[in-house]
Coordinates of C-alpha atoms in Angstrom, one line a residue:
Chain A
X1 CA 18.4 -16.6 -17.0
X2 CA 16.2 -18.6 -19.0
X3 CA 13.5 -16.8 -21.6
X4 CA 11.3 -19.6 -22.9
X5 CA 8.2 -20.6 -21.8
X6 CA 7.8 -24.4 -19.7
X7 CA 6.0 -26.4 -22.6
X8 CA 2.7 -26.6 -20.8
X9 CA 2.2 -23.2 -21.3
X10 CA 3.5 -22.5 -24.7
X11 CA 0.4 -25.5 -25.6
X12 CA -2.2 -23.4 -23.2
X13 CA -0.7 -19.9 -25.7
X14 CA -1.2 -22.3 -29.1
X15 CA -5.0 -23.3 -27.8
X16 CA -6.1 -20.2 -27.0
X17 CA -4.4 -18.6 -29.8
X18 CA -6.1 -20.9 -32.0
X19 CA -9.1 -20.5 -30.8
X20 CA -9.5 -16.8 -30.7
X21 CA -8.5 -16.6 -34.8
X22 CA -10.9 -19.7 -35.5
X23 CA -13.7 -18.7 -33.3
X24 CA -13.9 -15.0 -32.4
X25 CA -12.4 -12.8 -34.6
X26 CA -14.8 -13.6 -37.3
X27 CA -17.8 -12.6 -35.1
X28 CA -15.7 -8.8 -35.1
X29 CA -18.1 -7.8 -38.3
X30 CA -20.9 -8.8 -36.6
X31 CA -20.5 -7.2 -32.9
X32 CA -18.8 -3.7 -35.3
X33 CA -22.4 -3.7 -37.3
X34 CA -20.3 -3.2 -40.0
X35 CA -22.3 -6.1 -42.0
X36 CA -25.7 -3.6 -42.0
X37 CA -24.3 0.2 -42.0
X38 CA -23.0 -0.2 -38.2
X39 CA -26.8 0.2 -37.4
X40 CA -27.0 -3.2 -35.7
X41 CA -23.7 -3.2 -34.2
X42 CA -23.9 -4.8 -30.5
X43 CA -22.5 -4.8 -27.1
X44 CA -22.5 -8.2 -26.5
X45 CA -22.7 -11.3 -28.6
X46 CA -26.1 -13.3 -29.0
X47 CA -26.8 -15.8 -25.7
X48 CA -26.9 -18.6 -28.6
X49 CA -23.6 -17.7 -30.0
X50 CA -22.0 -17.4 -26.3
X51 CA -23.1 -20.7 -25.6
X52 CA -21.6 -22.7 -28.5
X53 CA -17.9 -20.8 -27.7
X54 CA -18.8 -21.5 -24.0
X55 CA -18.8 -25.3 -24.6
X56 CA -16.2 -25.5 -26.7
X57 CA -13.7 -23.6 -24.5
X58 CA -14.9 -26.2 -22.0
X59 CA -14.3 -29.3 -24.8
X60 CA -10.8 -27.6 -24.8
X61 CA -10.1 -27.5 -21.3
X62 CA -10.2 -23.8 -21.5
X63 CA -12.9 -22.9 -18.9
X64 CA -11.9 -21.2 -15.6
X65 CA -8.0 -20.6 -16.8
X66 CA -7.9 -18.0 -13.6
X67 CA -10.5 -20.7 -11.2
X68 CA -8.4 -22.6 -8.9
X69 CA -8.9 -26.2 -9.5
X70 CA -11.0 -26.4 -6.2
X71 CA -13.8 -24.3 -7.5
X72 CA -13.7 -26.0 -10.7
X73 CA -10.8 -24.3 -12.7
X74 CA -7.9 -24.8 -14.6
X75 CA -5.7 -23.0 -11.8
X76 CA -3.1 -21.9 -14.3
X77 CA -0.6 -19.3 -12.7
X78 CA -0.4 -15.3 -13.3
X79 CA 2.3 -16.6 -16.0
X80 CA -0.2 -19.2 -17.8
X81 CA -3.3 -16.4 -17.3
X82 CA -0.9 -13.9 -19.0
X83 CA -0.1 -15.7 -22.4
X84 CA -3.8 -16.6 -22.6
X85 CA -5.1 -13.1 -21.6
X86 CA -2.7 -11.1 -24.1
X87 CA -3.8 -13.8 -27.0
X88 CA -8.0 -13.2 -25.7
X89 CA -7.2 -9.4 -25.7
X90 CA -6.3 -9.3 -29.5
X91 CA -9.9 -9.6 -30.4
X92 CA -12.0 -7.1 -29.4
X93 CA -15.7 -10.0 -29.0
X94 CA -16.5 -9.6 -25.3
X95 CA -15.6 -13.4 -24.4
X96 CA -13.5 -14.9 -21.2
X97 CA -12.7 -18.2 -20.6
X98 CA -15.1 -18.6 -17.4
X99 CA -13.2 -15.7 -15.7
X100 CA -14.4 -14.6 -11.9
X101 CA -13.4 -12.0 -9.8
X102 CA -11.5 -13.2 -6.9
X103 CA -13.6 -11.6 -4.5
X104 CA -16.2 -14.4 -5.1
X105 CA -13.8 -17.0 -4.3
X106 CA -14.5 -16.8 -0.4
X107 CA -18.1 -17.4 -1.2
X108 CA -19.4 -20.3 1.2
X109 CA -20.7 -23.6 0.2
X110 CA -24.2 -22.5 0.2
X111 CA -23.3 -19.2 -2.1
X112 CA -20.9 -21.4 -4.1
X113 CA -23.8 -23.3 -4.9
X114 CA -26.5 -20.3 -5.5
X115 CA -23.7 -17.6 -6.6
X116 CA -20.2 -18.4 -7.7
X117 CA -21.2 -21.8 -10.0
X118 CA -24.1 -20.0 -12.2
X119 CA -21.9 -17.2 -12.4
X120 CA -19.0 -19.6 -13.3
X121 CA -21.3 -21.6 -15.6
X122 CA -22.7 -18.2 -17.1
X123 CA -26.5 -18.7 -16.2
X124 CA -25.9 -15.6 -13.8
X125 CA -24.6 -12.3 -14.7
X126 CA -22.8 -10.2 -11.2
X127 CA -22.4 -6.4 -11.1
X128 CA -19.7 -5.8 -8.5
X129 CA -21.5 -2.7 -6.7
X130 CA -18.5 -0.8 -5.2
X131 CA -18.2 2.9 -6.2
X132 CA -21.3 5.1 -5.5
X133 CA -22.7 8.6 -7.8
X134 CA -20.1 11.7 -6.5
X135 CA -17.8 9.7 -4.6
X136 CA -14.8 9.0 -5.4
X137 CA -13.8 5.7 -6.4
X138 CA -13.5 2.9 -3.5
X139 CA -13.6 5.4 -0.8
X140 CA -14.2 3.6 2.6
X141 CA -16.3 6.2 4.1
X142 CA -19.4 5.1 1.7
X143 CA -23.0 6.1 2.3
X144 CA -24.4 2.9 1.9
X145 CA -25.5 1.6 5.2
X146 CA -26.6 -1.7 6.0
X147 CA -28.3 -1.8 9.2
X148 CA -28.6 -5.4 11.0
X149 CA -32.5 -5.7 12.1
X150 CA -34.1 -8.9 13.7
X151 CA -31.2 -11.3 12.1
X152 CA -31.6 -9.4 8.5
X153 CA -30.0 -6.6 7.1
X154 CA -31.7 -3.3 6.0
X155 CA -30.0 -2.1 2.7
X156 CA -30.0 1.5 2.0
X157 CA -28.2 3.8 -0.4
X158 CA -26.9 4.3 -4.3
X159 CA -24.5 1.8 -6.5
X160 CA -22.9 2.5 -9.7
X161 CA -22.0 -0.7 -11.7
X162 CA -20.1 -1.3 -14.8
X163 CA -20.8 -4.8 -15.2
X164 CA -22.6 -5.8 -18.5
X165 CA -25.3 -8.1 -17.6
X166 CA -27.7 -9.5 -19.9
X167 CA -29.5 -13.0 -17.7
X168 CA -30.3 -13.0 -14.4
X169 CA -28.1 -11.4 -12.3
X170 CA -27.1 -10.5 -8.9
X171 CA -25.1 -7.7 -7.3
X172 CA -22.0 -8.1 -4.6
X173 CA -23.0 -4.7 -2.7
X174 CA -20.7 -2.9 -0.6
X175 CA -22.1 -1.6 2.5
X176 CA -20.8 0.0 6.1
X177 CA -22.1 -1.7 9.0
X178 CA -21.8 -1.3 12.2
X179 CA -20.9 -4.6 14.5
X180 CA -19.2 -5.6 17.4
X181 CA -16.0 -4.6 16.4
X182 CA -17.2 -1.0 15.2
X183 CA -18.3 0.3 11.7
X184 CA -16.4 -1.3 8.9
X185 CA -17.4 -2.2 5.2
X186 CA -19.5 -5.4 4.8
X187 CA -19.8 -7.5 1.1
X188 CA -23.1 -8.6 0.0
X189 CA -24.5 -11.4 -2.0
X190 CA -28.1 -10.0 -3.5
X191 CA -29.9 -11.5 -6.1
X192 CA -31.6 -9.4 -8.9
X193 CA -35.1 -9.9 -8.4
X194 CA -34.9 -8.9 -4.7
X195 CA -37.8 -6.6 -3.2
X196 CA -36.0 -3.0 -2.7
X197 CA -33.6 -3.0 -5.5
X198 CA -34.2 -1.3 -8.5
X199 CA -31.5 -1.3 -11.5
X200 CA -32.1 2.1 -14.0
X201 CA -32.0 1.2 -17.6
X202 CA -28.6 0.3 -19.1
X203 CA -27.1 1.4 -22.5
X204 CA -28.8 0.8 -25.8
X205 CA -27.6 -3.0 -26.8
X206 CA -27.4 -2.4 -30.8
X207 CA -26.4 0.7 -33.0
X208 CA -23.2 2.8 -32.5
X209 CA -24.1 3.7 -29.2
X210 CA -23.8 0.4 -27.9
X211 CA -19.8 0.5 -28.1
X212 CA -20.2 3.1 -25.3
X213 CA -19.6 1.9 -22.0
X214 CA -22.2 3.2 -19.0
X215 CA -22.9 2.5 -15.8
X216 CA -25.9 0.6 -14.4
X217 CA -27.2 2.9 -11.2
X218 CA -28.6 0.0 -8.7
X219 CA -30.6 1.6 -5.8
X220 CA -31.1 0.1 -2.6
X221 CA -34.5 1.1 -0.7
X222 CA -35.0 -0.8 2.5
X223 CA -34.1 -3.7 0.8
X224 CA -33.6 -6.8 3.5
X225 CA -31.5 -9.0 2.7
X226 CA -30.8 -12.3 5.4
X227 CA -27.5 -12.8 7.7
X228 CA -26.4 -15.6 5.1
X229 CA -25.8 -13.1 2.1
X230 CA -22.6 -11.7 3.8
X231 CA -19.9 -12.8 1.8
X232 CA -16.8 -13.3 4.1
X233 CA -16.8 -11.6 7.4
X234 CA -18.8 -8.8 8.5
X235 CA -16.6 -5.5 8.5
X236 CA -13.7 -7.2 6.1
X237 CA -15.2 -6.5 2.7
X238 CA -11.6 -5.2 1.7
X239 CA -10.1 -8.2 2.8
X240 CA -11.9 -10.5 0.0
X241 CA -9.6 -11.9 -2.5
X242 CA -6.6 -10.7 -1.3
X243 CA -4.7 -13.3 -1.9
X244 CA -5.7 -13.7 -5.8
X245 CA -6.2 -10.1 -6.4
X246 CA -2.2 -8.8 -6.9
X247 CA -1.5 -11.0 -9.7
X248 CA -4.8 -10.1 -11.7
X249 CA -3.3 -6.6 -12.2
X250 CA -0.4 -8.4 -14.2
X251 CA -3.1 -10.0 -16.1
X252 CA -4.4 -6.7 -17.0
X253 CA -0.9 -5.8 -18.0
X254 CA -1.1 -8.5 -20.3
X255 CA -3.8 -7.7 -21.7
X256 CA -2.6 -4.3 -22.6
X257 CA 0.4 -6.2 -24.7
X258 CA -2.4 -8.0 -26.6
X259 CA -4.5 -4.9 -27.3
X260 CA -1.3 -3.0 -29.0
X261 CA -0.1 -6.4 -30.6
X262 CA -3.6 -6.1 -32.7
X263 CA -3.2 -2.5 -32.9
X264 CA 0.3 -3.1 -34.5
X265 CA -1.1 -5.6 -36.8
X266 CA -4.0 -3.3 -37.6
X267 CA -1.5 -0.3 -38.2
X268 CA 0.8 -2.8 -40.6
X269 CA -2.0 -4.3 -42.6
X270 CA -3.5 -0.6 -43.0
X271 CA 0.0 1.0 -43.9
X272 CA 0.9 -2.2 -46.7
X273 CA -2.6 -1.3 -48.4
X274 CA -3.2 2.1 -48.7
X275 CA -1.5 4.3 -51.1
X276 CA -0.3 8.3 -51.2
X277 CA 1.3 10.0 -53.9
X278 CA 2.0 6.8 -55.5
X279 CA 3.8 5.4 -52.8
X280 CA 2.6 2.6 -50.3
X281 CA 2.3 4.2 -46.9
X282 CA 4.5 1.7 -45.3
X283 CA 7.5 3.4 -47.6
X284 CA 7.3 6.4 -45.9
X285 CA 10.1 7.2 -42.4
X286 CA 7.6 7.9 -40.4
X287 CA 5.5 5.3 -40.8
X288 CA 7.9 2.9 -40.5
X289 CA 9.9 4.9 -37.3
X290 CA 5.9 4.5 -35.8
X291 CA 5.2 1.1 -36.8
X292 CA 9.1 0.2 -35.1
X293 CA 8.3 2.3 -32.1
X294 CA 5.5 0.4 -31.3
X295 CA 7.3 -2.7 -32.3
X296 CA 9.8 -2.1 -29.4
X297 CA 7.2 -0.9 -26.9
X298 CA 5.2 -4.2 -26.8
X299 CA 8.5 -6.0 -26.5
X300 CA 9.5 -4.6 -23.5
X301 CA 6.2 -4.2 -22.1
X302 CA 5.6 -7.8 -22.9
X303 CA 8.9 -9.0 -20.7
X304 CA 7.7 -6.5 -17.9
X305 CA 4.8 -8.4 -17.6
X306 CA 6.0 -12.1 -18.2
X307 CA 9.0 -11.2 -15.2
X308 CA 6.3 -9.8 -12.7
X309 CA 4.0 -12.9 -13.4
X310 CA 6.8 -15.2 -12.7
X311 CA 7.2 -13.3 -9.4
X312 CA 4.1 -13.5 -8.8
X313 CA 3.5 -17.2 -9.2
X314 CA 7.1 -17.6 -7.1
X315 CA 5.1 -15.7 -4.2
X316 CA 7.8 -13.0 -5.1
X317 CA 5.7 -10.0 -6.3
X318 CA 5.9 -6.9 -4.7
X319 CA 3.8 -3.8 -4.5
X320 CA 6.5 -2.0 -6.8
X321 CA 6.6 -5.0 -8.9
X322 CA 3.1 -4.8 -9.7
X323 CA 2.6 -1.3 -9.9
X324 CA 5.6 -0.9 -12.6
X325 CA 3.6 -3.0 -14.5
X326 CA 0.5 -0.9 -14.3
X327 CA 2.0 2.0 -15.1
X328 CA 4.2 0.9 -17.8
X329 CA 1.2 -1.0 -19.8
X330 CA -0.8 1.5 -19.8
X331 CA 1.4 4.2 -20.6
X332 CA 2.2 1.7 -23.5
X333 CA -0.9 1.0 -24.7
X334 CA -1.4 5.0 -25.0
X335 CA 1.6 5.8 -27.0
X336 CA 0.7 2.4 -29.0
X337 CA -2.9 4.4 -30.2
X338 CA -1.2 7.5 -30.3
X339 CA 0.7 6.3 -33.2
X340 CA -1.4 3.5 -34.5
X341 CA -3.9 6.1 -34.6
X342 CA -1.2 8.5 -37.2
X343 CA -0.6 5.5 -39.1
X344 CA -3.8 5.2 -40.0
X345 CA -4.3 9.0 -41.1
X346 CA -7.3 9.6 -38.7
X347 CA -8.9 9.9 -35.8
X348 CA -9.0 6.2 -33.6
X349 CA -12.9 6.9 -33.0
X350 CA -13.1 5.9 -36.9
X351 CA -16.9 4.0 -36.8
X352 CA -16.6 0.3 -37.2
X353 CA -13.1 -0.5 -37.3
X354 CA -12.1 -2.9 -34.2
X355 CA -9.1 0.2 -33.7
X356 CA -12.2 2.0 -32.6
X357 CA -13.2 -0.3 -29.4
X358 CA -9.5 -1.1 -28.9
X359 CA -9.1 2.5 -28.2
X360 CA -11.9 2.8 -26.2
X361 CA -10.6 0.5 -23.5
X362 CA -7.3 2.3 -23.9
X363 CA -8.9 5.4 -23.1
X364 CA -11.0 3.2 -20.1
X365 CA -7.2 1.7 -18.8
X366 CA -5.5 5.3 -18.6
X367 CA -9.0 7.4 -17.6
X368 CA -7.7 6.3 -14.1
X369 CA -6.1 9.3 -13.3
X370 CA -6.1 8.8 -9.8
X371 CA -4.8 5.4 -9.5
X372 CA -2.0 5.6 -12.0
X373 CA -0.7 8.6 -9.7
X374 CA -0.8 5.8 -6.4
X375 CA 1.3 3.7 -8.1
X376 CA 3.7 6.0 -9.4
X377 CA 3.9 7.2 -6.0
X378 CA 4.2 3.3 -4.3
X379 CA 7.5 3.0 -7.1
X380 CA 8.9 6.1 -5.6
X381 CA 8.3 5.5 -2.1
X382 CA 10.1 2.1 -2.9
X383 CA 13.2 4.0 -4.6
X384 CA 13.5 6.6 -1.7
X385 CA 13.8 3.8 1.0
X386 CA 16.8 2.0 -0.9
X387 CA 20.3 1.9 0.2
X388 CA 21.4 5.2 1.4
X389 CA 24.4 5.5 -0.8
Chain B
X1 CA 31.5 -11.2 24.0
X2 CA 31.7 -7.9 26.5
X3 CA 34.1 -7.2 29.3
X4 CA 33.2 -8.2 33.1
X5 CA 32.7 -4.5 33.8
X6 CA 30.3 -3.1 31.3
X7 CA 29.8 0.3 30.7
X8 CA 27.3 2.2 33.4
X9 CA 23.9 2.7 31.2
X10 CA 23.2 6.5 33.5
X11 CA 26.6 7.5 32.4
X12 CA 25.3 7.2 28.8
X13 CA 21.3 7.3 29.0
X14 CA 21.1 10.7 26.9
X15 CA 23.5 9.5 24.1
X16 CA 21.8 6.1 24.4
X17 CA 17.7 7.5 24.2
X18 CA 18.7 9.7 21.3
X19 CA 20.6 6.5 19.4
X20 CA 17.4 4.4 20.1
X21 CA 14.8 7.3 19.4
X22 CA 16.6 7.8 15.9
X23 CA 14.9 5.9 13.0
X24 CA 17.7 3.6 11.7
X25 CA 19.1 0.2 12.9
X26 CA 20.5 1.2 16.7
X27 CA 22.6 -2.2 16.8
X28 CA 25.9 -0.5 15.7
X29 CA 25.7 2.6 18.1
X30 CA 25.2 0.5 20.9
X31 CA 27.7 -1.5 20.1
X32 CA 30.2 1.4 19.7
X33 CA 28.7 2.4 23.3
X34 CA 30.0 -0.8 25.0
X35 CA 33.1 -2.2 26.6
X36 CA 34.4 -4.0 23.8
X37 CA 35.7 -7.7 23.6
X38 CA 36.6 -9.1 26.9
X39 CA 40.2 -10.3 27.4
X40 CA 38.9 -13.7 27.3
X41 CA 37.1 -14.4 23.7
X42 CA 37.9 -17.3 22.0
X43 CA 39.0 -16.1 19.2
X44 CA 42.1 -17.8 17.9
X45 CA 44.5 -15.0 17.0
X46 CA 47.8 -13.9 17.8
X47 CA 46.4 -9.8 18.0
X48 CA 45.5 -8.5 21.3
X49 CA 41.8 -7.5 20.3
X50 CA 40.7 -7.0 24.4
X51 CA 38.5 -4.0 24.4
X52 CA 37.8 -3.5 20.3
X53 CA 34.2 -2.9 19.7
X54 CA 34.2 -4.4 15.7
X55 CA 31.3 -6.1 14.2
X56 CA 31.7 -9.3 14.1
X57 CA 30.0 -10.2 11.2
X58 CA 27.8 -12.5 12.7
X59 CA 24.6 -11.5 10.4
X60 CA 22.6 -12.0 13.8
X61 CA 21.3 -8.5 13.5
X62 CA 20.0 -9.3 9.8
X63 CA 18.7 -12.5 10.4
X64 CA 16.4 -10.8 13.1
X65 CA 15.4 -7.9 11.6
X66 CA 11.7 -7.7 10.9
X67 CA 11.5 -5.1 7.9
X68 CA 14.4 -7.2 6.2
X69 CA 12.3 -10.5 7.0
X70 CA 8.9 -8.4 4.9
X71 CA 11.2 -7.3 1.9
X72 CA 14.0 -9.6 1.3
X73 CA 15.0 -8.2 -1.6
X74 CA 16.9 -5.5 0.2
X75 CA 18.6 -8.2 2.1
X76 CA 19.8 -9.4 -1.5
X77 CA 21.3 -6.5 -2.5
X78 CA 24.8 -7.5 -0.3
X79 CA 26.4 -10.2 0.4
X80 CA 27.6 -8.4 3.8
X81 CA 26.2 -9.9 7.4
X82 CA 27.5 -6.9 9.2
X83 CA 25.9 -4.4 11.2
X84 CA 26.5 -1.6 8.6
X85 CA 24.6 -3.7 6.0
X86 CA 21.7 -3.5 8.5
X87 CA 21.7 0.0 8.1
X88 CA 22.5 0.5 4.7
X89 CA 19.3 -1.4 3.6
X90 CA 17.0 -0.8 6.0
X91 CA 18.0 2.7 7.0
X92 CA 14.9 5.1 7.9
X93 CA 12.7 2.1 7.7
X94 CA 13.7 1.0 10.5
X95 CA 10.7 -0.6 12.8
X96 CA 12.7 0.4 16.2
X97 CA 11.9 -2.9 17.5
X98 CA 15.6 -2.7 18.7
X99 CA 15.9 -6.4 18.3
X100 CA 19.1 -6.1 16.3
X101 CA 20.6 -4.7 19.7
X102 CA 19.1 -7.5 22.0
X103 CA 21.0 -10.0 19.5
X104 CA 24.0 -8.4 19.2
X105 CA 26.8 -10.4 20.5
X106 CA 29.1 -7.5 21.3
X107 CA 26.3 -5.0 23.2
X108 CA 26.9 -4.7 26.7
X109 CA 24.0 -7.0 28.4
X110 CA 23.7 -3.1 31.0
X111 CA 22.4 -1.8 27.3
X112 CA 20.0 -4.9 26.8
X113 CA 18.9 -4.8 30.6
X114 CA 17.9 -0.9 29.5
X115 CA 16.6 -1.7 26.3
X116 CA 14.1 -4.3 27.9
X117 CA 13.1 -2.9 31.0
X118 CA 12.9 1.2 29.3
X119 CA 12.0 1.1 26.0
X120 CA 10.1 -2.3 24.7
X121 CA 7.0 -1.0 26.3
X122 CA 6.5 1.7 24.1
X123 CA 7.8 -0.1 21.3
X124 CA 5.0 -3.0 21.0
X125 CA 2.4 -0.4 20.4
X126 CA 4.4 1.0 17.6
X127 CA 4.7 -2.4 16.2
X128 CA 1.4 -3.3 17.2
X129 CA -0.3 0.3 14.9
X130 CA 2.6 -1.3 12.1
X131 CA 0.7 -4.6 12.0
X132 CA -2.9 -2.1 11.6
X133 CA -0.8 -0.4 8.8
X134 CA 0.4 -3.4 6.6
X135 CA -3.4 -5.2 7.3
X136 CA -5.0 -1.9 5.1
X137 CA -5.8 -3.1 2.1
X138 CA -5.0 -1.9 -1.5
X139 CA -8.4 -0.8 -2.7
X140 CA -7.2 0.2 -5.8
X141 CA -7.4 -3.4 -7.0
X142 CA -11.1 -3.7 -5.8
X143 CA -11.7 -1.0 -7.8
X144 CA -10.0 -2.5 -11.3
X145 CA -12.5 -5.6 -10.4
X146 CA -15.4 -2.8 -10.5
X147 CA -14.8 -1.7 -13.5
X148 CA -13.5 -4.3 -15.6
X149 CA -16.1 -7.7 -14.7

């Protein structure tokens, strides 16, 4: 059993490590609004700003880590994503190296050329239109229809998006259709501008506010889009990226080990400099029982995560596999604020501090009640059918 | 490697539907329901073994089986090839494809004969709804891309 890391990827860790102190975490004041009484603090960084990092990601060979190399990427492996996405997640500036949701990998050549490279190349934004107002998430009995008339489809129904988009954009819509083959669940390609779609006004972009994550509600009203915007097959809108998609939820487990790394650090910078009673808060046993605690939980999260990726990139992974690391990140990354959160002797909704948005997406990983119950319940299904012994 | 005179399938058809309608490998069951080794196997041993109904440890039964082929892991957990491996790590997962049994060197071919001509009709529709089941797709992970790009 062999614990380092192949060379290649220990460099691909140093680069992006590197470039995440050097380039993005000084841009944290800025995005916090803690510079100007958090009044001007922002969602997203300045298209000027995004550009630069943009480019020189792409001078450091950076761009499209997750992209296989036939679309243009680096291709690195669920191991390789994983050091670079726990590194990116210690910051909390909303950059990715060129990353794309799978789904758009099975776009065509025409819609690689009109969809997936401008979204690649960030002159297009994309909100991935699944879940719709009272449903619940991803059911497959949605009430968006798309009705096929004279070679077109009609468009019909209500989107919720949580995609922040700030250029021009276009949705990947989610509709049922009915073919050939019976009613199934068709994908989408529709651009922004598109007569019949109407996108109500997202969140403010500077003050406080801003930090709040809401979703964009797109409405479809007869809105015709032609045979060529179906992305895949018709009917098979589930099916798209299935191949990619497993391994991105051991990314996300990654990224959960970055978030409490920074929390950690946050918690040990804040505990060495702040004082009570005449005594450094980092003296005190239960500071230092939290700050260990935590310690120990990255660790082990961190080789959870590292072992599933190498299944993963072995063609190895299992459901199990991958659900263990769902459940165990973000379990983590709650107990990790929990105690970050005492460390610091308040409440982890302080204004301006990055523990603030880190926390956020904490809450945002675990607010998945539902989903963190299906995979506890895939691990269990998994123990139950072992050896009867 | 069974006897001339295997055993008489109606003598044995309830025993028989109940072993194959159970949801766990069949393959040792049957075997237990046949007529044994046949006094001339060509096995070099001084024993008289005619008419024992032992695994043989042939790991045919593994080899075949469909839910071991999906998770291999399971089939890792033992070093064993025998027929009481099979059941031990697939036990109620069993597809009831009853392949194991066809493969088995030591069922009576009267068994197989049943097996084929009684019971794989009804079995390929199973396995064909198992294919629908494995095709459905995990839309939990469409809806982590939702919320997260």
């Amino acid at each position: 059993m062999d614990f380092s890391l192949p060379e290649e990827l220990r460099m691909i860790q140093s680069l992006v490590k590197d470039f995440v102190t050097d380039q993005l975490k000084p841009l944290e004041r800025e995005l916090l609004g803690r510079a100007a009484g958090l009044a001007d603090a922002r969602r997203s960084l300045p298209a000027e700003v995004d550009e630069k990092l943009m480019g020189m990601a792409m001078e450091l060979g950076l761009w499209g880590l997750s992209v296989p190399e036939e679309l243009g990427g680096v291709g690195l492996g669920a191991l390789g994503c994983s050091l670079a996405e726990e590194e990116l997640a210690q910051t909390i500036v909303p950059f990715t190296f060129g990353d794309v949701s799978p789904i758009l990998f099975e776009c065509n050549a025409a819609q690689k050329e009109s969809y997936f490279l401008p979204l690649f190349n960030r002159r297009k934004d994309c909100h991935i239109a699944l879940m719709e107002p009272g449903e619940p998430a991803g059911r497959a009995d949605m009430a968006t229809r798309a009705e096929r008339v004279n070679g077109r489809y009609i468009i019909n129904g209500r989107k919720l998006s949580f995609s922040v988009t700030g250029r021009d954009w276009f949705a990947v819509v989610y509709a049922r259709t009915s073919g050939a083959a019976g009613d199934g669940v068709t994908c989408f390609l529709v651009d922004g501008g598109t007569a019949g779609l109407s996108a109500g006004r997202g969140p403010a972009d500077t003050g406080w506010r801003s930090q709040v994550r809401a979703p964009t509600a797109l409405t479809f009203t007869d809105c015709s889009v032609p045979a060529g915007a179906v992305l895949g097959q018709e009917g098979r809108a589930f099916h798209l990226g299935r191949k990619w998609l497993p391994s991105r939820r051991i990314v996300r487990g990654a990224r959960a080990v970055g978030v409490a790394q920074r929390l950690l650090e946050e918690a040990s910078t804040q505990a060495q400099s702040w004082q009570s009673f005449g005594q450094f808060v980092s003296r005190r046993p239960d500071v230092e029982a939290a700050l260990a605690d935590v310690a120990t939980d990255i660790h082990a999260c961190r080789l959870v995560v590292h072992e599933a990726a190498c299944q993963a990139d072995e063609g190895r992974l299992t459901r199990r596999g991958a659900a263990v690391v769902k459940v165990f990140a973000a379990e983590m990354l709650g107990r990790v604020a929990d105690r970050v959160t005492h460390v610091f002797n308040g409440p982890s909704y302080q204004e301006g501090l990055p523990m603030e948005q880190l926390c956020r997406d904490m809450l945002a990983t675990r607010s998945l009640g539902m989903a963190m119950e299906l995979q506890r319940s895939i691990i269990t299904r998994d123990i139950l059918k072992g050896l009867k012994v | 490697m069974p006897q001339r005179i295997q055993v008489d399938v109606s003598r044995i058809e309830p025993v028989l539907n109940e072993i194959l309608n159970t949801k766990s490998p069949p393959v040792a069951r049957c075997r237990l329901l046949s007529s044994g080794f046949s006094p001339a196997h060509a096995l070099n041993i001084s024993e008289n073994i005619a008419g024992h109904k032992e695994c043989l440890g042939c790991g045919n039964c593994v080899d075949i089986c469909p839910f071991l082929f999906r998770e291999p892991y399971r089939r890792d957990r033992t070093e064993q090839r025998t027929s009481m491996a099979l059941e031990s790590t697939v036990g109620q997962d069993c597809d009831q494809c009853y392949a194991c049994v066809l493969m088995c060197p030591q069922v009576d071919t009267t068994i197989k004969h049943y097996v084929v001509n009684r019971r794989l009709v009804e079995v390929m529709s199973r396995l064909e709804q198992r294919i629908g089941d494995e095709e459905e797709p995990d839309l939990d992970l469409l809806v982590e891309e939702a919320l997260e790009m």
